[in-house]
Amino acid sequence: MRIFLDTANIDEIRQAARLGVISGITTNPSLVAKEKRADMKAVIQEISTIVDGPISAEVLSLEPKAMIEEAREVSLWSPNVVVKIPMSASGLETISILSKEGIKTNLTLCFSLNQALLGAIVGATYVSPFVGRLDDISHDGMQLVGEIVKVFDRYKLPTYVCAASIRHPLHVIEAAKAGAHVATIPYSVLMQMIKHPLTDIGISRFTEDWQSIQKS
Ligand code: G3P
């Protein structure tokens, strides 16, 4: 399973990229707004100077004609841009056209197997089931990830399943076990994945034992 960072924070992206574990980035309008950046194109182009892998950038238009035009424009921002399209009739129409033009897409705000299936049928490169937001309303978000993986495998659909709205390290483990191709995670979750109390205790003990022998 590949790990993408779900953020528009440049410092977080730089730090995570240095670790070598990040294969791509996903953003959305809320994440860009959180950074107080009003120019999404500038943010995406800055990210593309740091990360070689796919960078998801979301369209804001809602009507098909405007969405298709905006998506084509966004796809030109950088060679590694993946155009993030919200699930809707307009979104499906847009992905259907973009896929024929060879433009990579990420179907976002996916909350059901039917939505994921439609996204794959129209040629989305990724579908992004929102695990945490389903959990928030007492639906099992990870069960949906598993179902999508199973159906895509069954019909050999080439669309990648990107587990999104990841809230904690256990979500990442569950996404891997469910067979998600990608988990896109916040920086804080990546940091939590690194830590283990026994590792910290072990490092302290090794250091102390080594220092004790240096003094004798
Ligand atoms: O990848 C989608 C993500 O940004 C949404 O996460 O925590 O706002 O549900 P959240």
mmCIF file of C-alpha atoms and ligand atoms in Angstrom:
data_model
loop_
_atom_site.group_PDB
_atom_site.id
_atom_site.type_symbol
_atom_site.label_atom_id
_atom_site.label_comp_id
_atom_site.label_asym_id
_atom_site.label_seq_id
_atom_site.Cartn_x
_atom_site.Cartn_y
_atom_site.Cartn_z
ATOM 1 C CA MET A 1 0.000 0.000 0.000
ATOM 2 C CA ARG A 2 1.305 3.437 -0.929
ATOM 3 C CA ILE A 3 1.040 6.346 1.512
ATOM 4 C CA PHE A 4 0.066 9.827 0.357
ATOM 5 C CA LEU A 5 0.101 12.861 2.631
ATOM 6 C CA ASP A 6 -3.291 14.581 2.924
ATOM 7 C CA THR A 7 -2.280 18.200 3.433
ATOM 8 C CA ALA A 8 -1.536 21.524 1.753
ATOM 9 C CA ASN A 9 1.017 22.479 4.415
ATOM 10 C CA ILE A 10 4.363 22.949 2.699
ATOM 11 C CA ASP A 11 6.472 22.397 5.836
ATOM 12 C CA GLU A 12 4.720 19.107 6.555
ATOM 13 C CA ILE A 13 5.207 18.006 2.944
ATOM 14 C CA ARG A 14 8.924 18.892 3.030
ATOM 15 C CA GLN A 15 9.452 17.002 6.289
ATOM 16 C CA ALA A 16 7.492 13.917 5.201
ATOM 17 C CA ALA A 17 9.194 13.880 1.785
ATOM 18 C CA ARG A 18 12.594 13.761 3.526
ATOM 19 C CA LEU A 19 11.573 10.495 5.236
ATOM 20 C CA GLY A 20 11.100 8.830 1.850
ATOM 21 C CA VAL A 21 7.776 7.213 2.749
ATOM 22 C CA ILE A 22 5.422 9.493 0.853
ATOM 23 C CA SER A 23 4.455 8.588 -2.727
ATOM 24 C CA GLY A 24 2.051 11.455 -3.357
ATOM 25 C CA ILE A 25 -0.082 14.267 -1.951
ATOM 26 C CA THR A 26 -3.806 14.896 -1.784
ATOM 27 C CA THR A 27 -5.308 18.297 -1.123
ATOM 28 C CA ASN A 28 -8.818 19.696 -1.037
ATOM 29 C CA PRO A 29 -10.237 23.238 -0.847
ATOM 30 C CA SER A 30 -10.581 23.020 2.958
ATOM 31 C CA LEU A 31 -6.943 21.973 3.405
ATOM 32 C CA VAL A 32 -5.701 24.803 1.142
ATOM 33 C CA ALA A 33 -7.927 27.332 2.954
ATOM 34 C CA LYS A 34 -6.542 26.081 6.301
ATOM 35 C CA GLU A 35 -3.109 27.265 5.136
ATOM 36 C CA LYS A 36 -4.582 30.731 4.385
ATOM 37 C CA ARG A 37 -3.542 30.357 0.741
ATOM 38 C CA ALA A 38 -6.064 31.737 -1.767
ATOM 39 C CA ASP A 39 -4.186 30.680 -4.920
ATOM 40 C CA MET A 40 -4.626 26.913 -5.301
ATOM 41 C CA LYS A 41 -2.531 26.793 -8.478
ATOM 42 C CA ALA A 42 0.435 28.355 -6.672
ATOM 43 C CA VAL A 43 0.122 25.846 -3.808
ATOM 44 C CA ILE A 44 -0.033 22.846 -6.162
ATOM 45 C CA GLN A 45 2.922 24.096 -8.208
ATOM 46 C CA GLU A 46 4.949 24.634 -5.027
ATOM 47 C CA ILE A 47 4.129 21.085 -3.880
ATOM 48 C CA SER A 48 5.214 19.746 -7.271
ATOM 49 C CA THR A 49 8.718 21.141 -6.691
ATOM 50 C CA ILE A 50 8.966 18.894 -3.600
ATOM 51 C CA VAL A 51 7.096 15.701 -4.575
ATOM 52 C CA ASP A 52 7.489 13.717 -7.812
ATOM 53 C CA GLY A 53 4.421 11.524 -7.266
ATOM 54 C CA PRO A 54 0.757 12.255 -7.921
ATOM 55 C CA ILE A 55 -0.681 15.470 -6.437
ATOM 56 C CA SER A 56 -4.468 15.652 -6.228
ATOM 57 C CA ALA A 57 -5.926 19.134 -6.811
ATOM 58 C CA GLU A 58 -9.688 19.601 -6.581
ATOM 59 C CA VAL A 59 -12.020 21.451 -8.936
ATOM 60 C CA LEU A 60 -14.634 23.825 -7.517
ATOM 61 C CA SER A 61 -17.054 24.116 -10.444
ATOM 62 C CA LEU A 62 -20.315 22.205 -10.127
ATOM 63 C CA GLU A 63 -21.844 22.335 -13.615
ATOM 64 C CA PRO A 64 -20.496 19.874 -16.206
ATOM 65 C CA LYS A 65 -19.251 22.374 -18.814
ATOM 66 C CA ALA A 66 -17.476 24.543 -16.237
ATOM 67 C CA MET A 67 -16.158 21.490 -14.378
ATOM 68 C CA ILE A 68 -14.683 19.972 -17.543
ATOM 69 C CA GLU A 69 -13.004 23.266 -18.492
ATOM 70 C CA GLU A 70 -11.662 23.783 -14.973
ATOM 71 C CA ALA A 71 -10.426 20.176 -14.790
ATOM 72 C CA ARG A 72 -8.528 20.556 -18.072
ATOM 73 C CA GLU A 73 -6.976 23.773 -16.772
ATOM 74 C CA VAL A 74 -5.993 22.163 -13.421
ATOM 75 C CA SER A 75 -4.397 19.228 -15.266
ATOM 76 C CA LEU A 76 -1.959 21.672 -16.884
ATOM 77 C CA TRP A 77 -0.673 23.062 -13.561
ATOM 78 C CA SER A 78 1.977 20.354 -13.282
ATOM 79 C CA PRO A 79 2.770 17.052 -15.053
ATOM 80 C CA ASN A 80 1.997 15.079 -11.867
ATOM 81 C CA VAL A 81 -1.383 16.662 -11.114
ATOM 82 C CA VAL A 82 -4.347 14.341 -10.593
ATOM 83 C CA VAL A 83 -7.624 16.226 -10.927
ATOM 84 C CA LYS A 84 -9.865 15.617 -7.931
ATOM 85 C CA ILE A 85 -13.516 15.552 -8.912
ATOM 86 C CA PRO A 86 -16.380 15.402 -6.395
ATOM 87 C CA MET A 87 -18.926 12.605 -6.815
ATOM 88 C CA SER A 88 -21.998 13.853 -8.714
ATOM 89 C CA ALA A 89 -23.567 13.461 -12.151
ATOM 90 C CA SER A 90 -21.380 16.377 -13.331
ATOM 91 C CA GLY A 91 -18.355 14.682 -11.786
ATOM 92 C CA LEU A 92 -18.990 11.410 -13.603
ATOM 93 C CA GLU A 93 -19.475 13.224 -16.916
ATOM 94 C CA THR A 94 -16.240 15.121 -16.340
ATOM 95 C CA ILE A 95 -14.217 12.017 -15.434
ATOM 96 C CA SER A 96 -15.635 10.176 -18.411
ATOM 97 C CA ILE A 97 -14.338 12.889 -20.758
ATOM 98 C CA LEU A 98 -11.026 13.421 -18.967
ATOM 99 C CA SER A 99 -10.209 9.712 -18.935
ATOM 100 C CA LYS A 100 -10.590 9.605 -22.720
ATOM 101 C CA GLU A 101 -8.155 12.538 -22.899
ATOM 102 C CA GLY A 102 -5.625 10.672 -20.740
ATOM 103 C CA ILE A 103 -6.045 13.041 -17.774
ATOM 104 C CA LYS A 104 -5.698 11.387 -14.351
ATOM 105 C CA THR A 105 -8.582 11.813 -11.911
ATOM 106 C CA ASN A 106 -9.449 11.117 -8.287
ATOM 107 C CA LEU A 107 -13.157 10.673 -7.531
ATOM 108 C CA THR A 108 -13.576 12.287 -4.118
ATOM 109 C CA LEU A 109 -16.353 12.399 -1.508
ATOM 110 C CA CYS A 110 -17.081 8.734 -2.192
ATOM 111 C CA PHE A 111 -19.359 7.218 0.457
ATOM 112 C CA SER A 112 -20.841 4.101 -1.171
ATOM 113 C CA LEU A 113 -19.921 1.104 -3.287
ATOM 114 C CA ASN A 114 -22.278 2.316 -6.014
ATOM 115 C CA GLN A 115 -20.452 5.663 -6.200
ATOM 116 C CA ALA A 116 -17.074 3.892 -6.361
ATOM 117 C CA LEU A 117 -18.297 1.487 -9.037
ATOM 118 C CA LEU A 118 -19.581 4.342 -11.211
ATOM 119 C CA GLY A 119 -16.261 6.155 -10.785
ATOM 120 C CA ALA A 120 -14.329 3.084 -11.917
ATOM 121 C CA ILE A 121 -16.673 2.506 -14.875
ATOM 122 C CA VAL A 122 -16.096 6.054 -16.186
ATOM 123 C CA GLY A 123 -12.338 5.595 -15.842
ATOM 124 C CA ALA A 124 -11.311 7.359 -12.620
ATOM 125 C CA THR A 125 -7.650 6.738 -11.810
ATOM 126 C CA TYR A 126 -8.440 6.742 -8.060
ATOM 127 C CA VAL A 127 -11.618 6.599 -6.000
ATOM 128 C CA SER A 128 -11.426 8.018 -2.482
ATOM 129 C CA PRO A 129 -13.788 6.519 0.096
ATOM 130 C CA PHE A 130 -13.945 8.850 3.126
ATOM 131 C CA VAL A 131 -13.455 6.495 6.048
ATOM 132 C CA GLY A 132 -13.505 8.926 8.992
ATOM 133 C CA ARG A 133 -16.582 10.813 7.828
ATOM 134 C CA LEU A 134 -18.516 7.539 7.531
ATOM 135 C CA ASP A 135 -17.336 6.483 10.994
ATOM 136 C CA ASP A 136 -18.557 9.906 12.225
ATOM 137 C CA ILE A 137 -22.124 8.957 11.309
ATOM 138 C CA SER A 138 -21.858 5.422 12.740
ATOM 139 C CA HIS A 139 -21.210 3.688 9.406
ATOM 140 C CA ASP A 140 -18.179 1.434 9.101
ATOM 141 C CA GLY A 141 -15.935 3.389 6.734
ATOM 142 C CA MET A 142 -13.325 0.649 6.481
ATOM 143 C CA GLN A 143 -15.920 -1.948 5.563
ATOM 144 C CA LEU A 144 -16.663 0.185 2.489
ATOM 145 C CA VAL A 145 -12.955 0.238 1.571
ATOM 146 C CA GLY A 146 -12.862 -3.581 1.758
ATOM 147 C CA GLU A 147 -16.004 -3.918 -0.354
ATOM 148 C CA ILE A 148 -14.662 -1.585 -3.061
ATOM 149 C CA VAL A 149 -11.340 -3.460 -3.181
ATOM 150 C CA LYS A 150 -13.160 -6.781 -3.488
ATOM 151 C CA VAL A 151 -15.464 -5.636 -6.295
ATOM 152 C CA PHE A 152 -12.667 -3.904 -8.235
ATOM 153 C CA ASP A 153 -10.589 -7.101 -7.947
ATOM 154 C CA ARG A 154 -13.544 -9.260 -8.979
ATOM 155 C CA TYR A 155 -14.075 -7.289 -12.192
ATOM 156 C CA LYS A 156 -10.398 -6.426 -12.729
ATOM 157 C CA LEU A 157 -11.146 -2.709 -12.689
ATOM 158 C CA PRO A 158 -7.844 -0.812 -12.844
ATOM 159 C CA THR A 159 -8.981 2.083 -10.590
ATOM 160 C CA TYR A 160 -6.912 2.502 -7.405
ATOM 161 C CA VAL A 161 -8.707 2.592 -4.063
ATOM 162 C CA CYS A 162 -7.399 5.497 -1.975
ATOM 163 C CA ALA A 163 -8.584 5.318 1.650
ATOM 164 C CA ALA A 164 -9.175 8.950 2.656
ATOM 165 C CA SER A 165 -10.436 10.864 5.685
ATOM 166 C CA ILE A 166 -7.977 8.837 7.741
ATOM 167 C CA ARG A 167 -8.019 9.968 11.360
ATOM 168 C CA HIS A 168 -5.642 7.693 13.316
ATOM 169 C CA PRO A 169 -2.941 5.005 12.914
ATOM 170 C CA LEU A 170 -5.388 2.118 13.286
ATOM 171 C CA HIS A 171 -7.207 3.386 10.182
ATOM 172 C CA VAL A 172 -3.934 2.966 8.247
ATOM 173 C CA ILE A 173 -3.481 -0.613 9.470
ATOM 174 C CA GLU A 174 -7.081 -1.435 8.617
ATOM 175 C CA ALA A 175 -6.752 0.151 5.165
ATOM 176 C CA ALA A 176 -3.683 -2.000 4.472
ATOM 177 C CA LYS A 177 -5.485 -5.144 5.657
ATOM 178 C CA ALA A 178 -8.531 -4.255 3.534
ATOM 179 C CA GLY A 179 -6.281 -4.106 0.452
ATOM 180 C CA ALA A 180 -6.458 -0.353 -0.242
ATOM 181 C CA HIS A 181 -3.884 0.613 -2.862
ATOM 182 C CA VAL A 182 -3.260 3.946 -1.146
ATOM 183 C CA ALA A 183 -3.992 5.541 2.229
ATOM 184 C CA THR A 184 -3.850 9.320 2.226
ATOM 185 C CA ILE A 185 -3.098 10.452 5.736
ATOM 186 C CA PRO A 186 -2.576 13.630 7.764
ATOM 187 C CA TYR A 187 0.979 14.471 8.879
ATOM 188 C CA SER A 188 0.008 13.909 12.532
ATOM 189 C CA VAL A 189 -1.002 10.312 11.743
ATOM 190 C CA LEU A 190 2.294 9.708 9.932
ATOM 191 C CA MET A 191 4.153 10.896 13.039
ATOM 192 C CA GLN A 192 2.019 8.605 15.238
ATOM 193 C CA MET A 193 2.834 5.644 12.962
ATOM 194 C CA ILE A 194 6.547 6.149 13.596
ATOM 195 C CA LYS A 195 6.265 6.095 17.364
ATOM 196 C CA HIS A 196 6.185 3.112 19.706
ATOM 197 C CA PRO A 197 6.846 3.358 23.463
ATOM 198 C CA LEU A 198 8.994 0.208 23.415
ATOM 199 C CA THR A 199 11.182 1.749 20.704
ATOM 200 C CA ASP A 200 11.688 4.862 22.856
ATOM 201 C CA ILE A 201 12.479 2.731 25.923
ATOM 202 C CA GLY A 202 14.842 0.560 23.863
ATOM 203 C CA ILE A 203 16.759 3.561 22.491
ATOM 204 C CA SER A 204 17.112 5.050 25.999
ATOM 205 C CA ARG A 205 18.359 1.740 27.356
ATOM 206 C CA PHE A 206 20.896 1.233 24.561
ATOM 207 C CA THR A 207 22.151 4.800 25.063
ATOM 208 C CA GLU A 208 22.382 4.456 28.854
ATOM 209 C CA ASP A 209 24.114 1.054 28.681
ATOM 210 C CA TRP A 210 26.635 2.375 26.170
ATOM 211 C CA GLN A 211 27.322 5.496 28.220
ATOM 212 C CA SER A 212 27.783 3.411 31.411
ATOM 213 C CA ILE A 213 30.571 1.367 29.831
ATOM 214 C CA GLN A 214 32.321 4.512 28.549
ATOM 215 C CA LYS A 215 32.642 5.815 32.152
ATOM 216 C CA SER A 216 34.053 2.590 33.656
HETATM 217 O O1 G3P B 1 -8.792 13.021 2.099
HETATM 218 C C1 G3P B 1 -9.968 13.608 2.514
HETATM 219 C C2 G3P B 1 -9.757 14.313 3.806
HETATM 220 O O2 G3P B 1 -9.036 15.484 3.599
HETATM 221 C C3 G3P B 1 -10.979 14.553 4.579
HETATM 222 O O3 G3P B 1 -10.603 14.314 5.866
HETATM 223 O O4 G3P B 1 -10.762 14.436 8.286
HETATM 224 O O5 G3P B 1 -11.823 16.225 6.857
HETATM 225 O O6 G3P B 1 -12.805 13.945 6.972
HETATM 226 P P1 G3P B 1 -11.562 14.756 7.058
#
